Amino acid sequence: NLPEQAQRAVQPEKLKGKTTEAALIIIAKANNKRVKVTDARHLLIEAGIAKNPKTAYQKVTSTLIRSDKFTYAAPGEYELMNGIKAVS
């Protein structure tokens, strides 16, 4: 089950049809520029962006590491860099 705070911040319906990176930007903007990998994993599964729950954590982590829009903040947590706009 999705943690309550993450569920209130972004509804999975808002993420449908987005790329993984675009969805993570939306999640970060709704959570004070922070993305917790476990919360994002649940949201992406519910939105249908990530199909396999077993590989969803790695998909989120890989996207955050490879993206030039996020920086490492803490274990399992990344921060959106300043000046990044949400992709529609």
PDB file of C-alpha atoms in Angstrom:
ATOM      1  CA  ASN A   1       0.000   0.000   0.000  1.00  0.00           C
ATOM      2  CA  LEU A   2       1.060   3.504  -0.822  1.00  0.00           C
ATOM      3  CA  PRO A   3       2.247   5.730   2.023  1.00  0.00           C
ATOM      4  CA  GLU A   4      -0.419   8.315   2.896  1.00  0.00           C
ATOM      5  CA  GLN A   5       1.719  11.416   2.239  1.00  0.00           C
ATOM      6  CA  ALA A   6       2.745  10.305  -1.247  1.00  0.00           C
ATOM      7  CA  GLN A   7      -0.817   9.316  -2.097  1.00  0.00           C
ATOM      8  CA  ARG A   8      -2.170  12.771  -1.191  1.00  0.00           C
ATOM      9  CA  ALA A   9       0.566  14.600  -3.094  1.00  0.00           C
ATOM     10  CA  VAL A  10       0.083  12.936  -6.500  1.00  0.00           C
ATOM     11  CA  GLN A  11      -2.760  10.820  -7.805  1.00  0.00           C
ATOM     12  CA  PRO A  12      -1.659   8.013 -10.168  1.00  0.00           C
ATOM     13  CA  GLU A  13      -4.152   9.224 -12.802  1.00  0.00           C
ATOM     14  CA  LYS A  14      -2.027  12.382 -13.273  1.00  0.00           C
ATOM     15  CA  LEU A  15       0.943  10.214 -14.277  1.00  0.00           C
ATOM     16  CA  LYS A  16      -0.743   8.003 -16.886  1.00  0.00           C
ATOM     17  CA  GLY A  17       0.833   8.304 -20.332  1.00  0.00           C
ATOM     18  CA  LYS A  18       3.977  10.043 -19.048  1.00  0.00           C
ATOM     19  CA  THR A  19       7.541   8.824 -19.375  1.00  0.00           C
ATOM     20  CA  THR A  20       9.224   7.607 -16.200  1.00  0.00           C
ATOM     21  CA  GLU A  21      11.319  10.776 -15.955  1.00  0.00           C
ATOM     22  CA  ALA A  22       8.333  13.097 -16.534  1.00  0.00           C
ATOM     23  CA  ALA A  23       6.345  11.247 -13.860  1.00  0.00           C
ATOM     24  CA  LEU A  24       9.245  11.538 -11.398  1.00  0.00           C
ATOM     25  CA  ILE A  25       9.444  15.297 -12.019  1.00  0.00           C
ATOM     26  CA  ILE A  26       5.718  15.622 -11.229  1.00  0.00           C
ATOM     27  CA  ILE A  27       6.165  13.547  -8.060  1.00  0.00           C
ATOM     28  CA  ALA A  28       9.159  15.655  -6.978  1.00  0.00           C
ATOM     29  CA  LYS A  29       7.343  18.952  -7.550  1.00  0.00           C
ATOM     30  CA  ALA A  30       4.470  17.729  -5.372  1.00  0.00           C
ATOM     31  CA  ASN A  31       6.860  16.645  -2.581  1.00  0.00           C
ATOM     32  CA  ASN A  32       9.116  19.674  -2.006  1.00  0.00           C
ATOM     33  CA  LYS A  33      11.475  18.649  -4.851  1.00  0.00           C
ATOM     34  CA  ARG A  34      12.134  15.237  -3.274  1.00  0.00           C
ATOM     35  CA  VAL A  35      11.500  11.752  -4.631  1.00  0.00           C
ATOM     36  CA  LYS A  36      11.585   8.703  -2.384  1.00  0.00           C
ATOM     37  CA  VAL A  37      12.223   5.696  -4.592  1.00  0.00           C
ATOM     38  CA  THR A  38       9.825   3.413  -2.707  1.00  0.00           C
ATOM     39  CA  ASP A  39       6.961   5.936  -2.908  1.00  0.00           C
ATOM     40  CA  ALA A  40       7.633   6.626  -6.588  1.00  0.00           C
ATOM     41  CA  ARG A  41       7.701   2.886  -7.285  1.00  0.00           C
ATOM     42  CA  HIS A  42       4.177   2.462  -5.896  1.00  0.00           C
ATOM     43  CA  LEU A  43       2.864   5.437  -7.858  1.00  0.00           C
ATOM     44  CA  LEU A  44       4.392   4.273 -11.150  1.00  0.00           C
ATOM     45  CA  ILE A  45       2.938   0.788 -10.699  1.00  0.00           C
ATOM     46  CA  GLU A  46      -0.527   2.205  -9.981  1.00  0.00           C
ATOM     47  CA  ALA A  47      -0.269   4.549 -12.982  1.00  0.00           C
ATOM     48  CA  GLY A  48       0.736   1.668 -15.261  1.00  0.00           C
ATOM     49  CA  ILE A  49       4.119   3.177 -16.128  1.00  0.00           C
ATOM     50  CA  ALA A  50       5.966   0.341 -14.399  1.00  0.00           C
ATOM     51  CA  LYS A  51       4.472  -3.031 -15.180  1.00  0.00           C
ATOM     52  CA  ASN A  52       6.573  -5.402 -13.091  1.00  0.00           C
ATOM     53  CA  PRO A  53       6.662  -4.695  -9.332  1.00  0.00           C
ATOM     54  CA  LYS A  54       9.874  -6.726  -9.020  1.00  0.00           C
ATOM     55  CA  THR A  55      11.805  -4.424 -11.361  1.00  0.00           C
ATOM     56  CA  ALA A  56      10.027  -1.115 -10.654  1.00  0.00           C
ATOM     57  CA  TYR A  57      12.450  -0.054  -7.881  1.00  0.00           C
ATOM     58  CA  GLN A  58      15.418  -0.476 -10.221  1.00  0.00           C
ATOM     59  CA  LYS A  59      13.605   1.322 -13.046  1.00  0.00           C
ATOM     60  CA  VAL A  60      13.004   4.344 -10.799  1.00  0.00           C
ATOM     61  CA  THR A  61      16.548   4.317  -9.413  1.00  0.00           C
ATOM     62  CA  SER A  62      18.145   3.983 -12.866  1.00  0.00           C
ATOM     63  CA  THR A  63      16.051   6.841 -14.238  1.00  0.00           C
ATOM     64  CA  LEU A  64      16.980   9.119 -11.323  1.00  0.00           C
ATOM     65  CA  ILE A  65      20.697   8.289 -11.557  1.00  0.00           C
ATOM     66  CA  ARG A  66      20.860   8.764 -15.340  1.00  0.00           C
ATOM     67  CA  SER A  67      18.780  11.928 -15.390  1.00  0.00           C
ATOM     68  CA  ASP A  68      20.572  15.271 -15.351  1.00  0.00           C
ATOM     69  CA  LYS A  69      17.544  16.727 -13.549  1.00  0.00           C
ATOM     70  CA  PHE A  70      18.014  14.955 -10.195  1.00  0.00           C
ATOM     71  CA  THR A  71      20.781  14.776  -7.612  1.00  0.00           C
ATOM     72  CA  TYR A  72      21.346  12.225  -4.868  1.00  0.00           C
ATOM     73  CA  ALA A  73      19.988  13.483  -1.522  1.00  0.00           C
ATOM     74  CA  ALA A  74      19.963  10.506   0.863  1.00  0.00           C
ATOM     75  CA  PRO A  75      19.719   6.720   0.660  1.00  0.00           C
ATOM     76  CA  GLY A  76      16.680   5.973  -1.511  1.00  0.00           C
ATOM     77  CA  GLU A  77      15.962   9.670  -2.021  1.00  0.00           C
ATOM     78  CA  TYR A  78      16.736  12.123  -4.811  1.00  0.00           C
ATOM     79  CA  GLU A  79      16.186  15.854  -5.209  1.00  0.00           C
ATOM     80  CA  LEU A  80      14.969  17.754  -8.262  1.00  0.00           C
ATOM     81  CA  MET A  81      17.461  20.397  -9.326  1.00  0.00           C
ATOM     82  CA  ASN A  82      16.397  24.047  -9.453  1.00  0.00           C
ATOM     83  CA  GLY A  83      14.842  25.444 -12.616  1.00  0.00           C
ATOM     84  CA  ILE A  84      13.395  22.161 -13.896  1.00  0.00           C
ATOM     85  CA  LYS A  85       9.951  22.495 -15.469  1.00  0.00           C
ATOM     86  CA  ALA A  86       7.358  19.720 -15.478  1.00  0.00           C
ATOM     87  CA  VAL A  87       6.911  18.060 -18.849  1.00  0.00           C
ATOM     88  CA  SER A  88       3.295  17.982 -20.002  1.00  0.00           C
TER      89      SER A  88
END
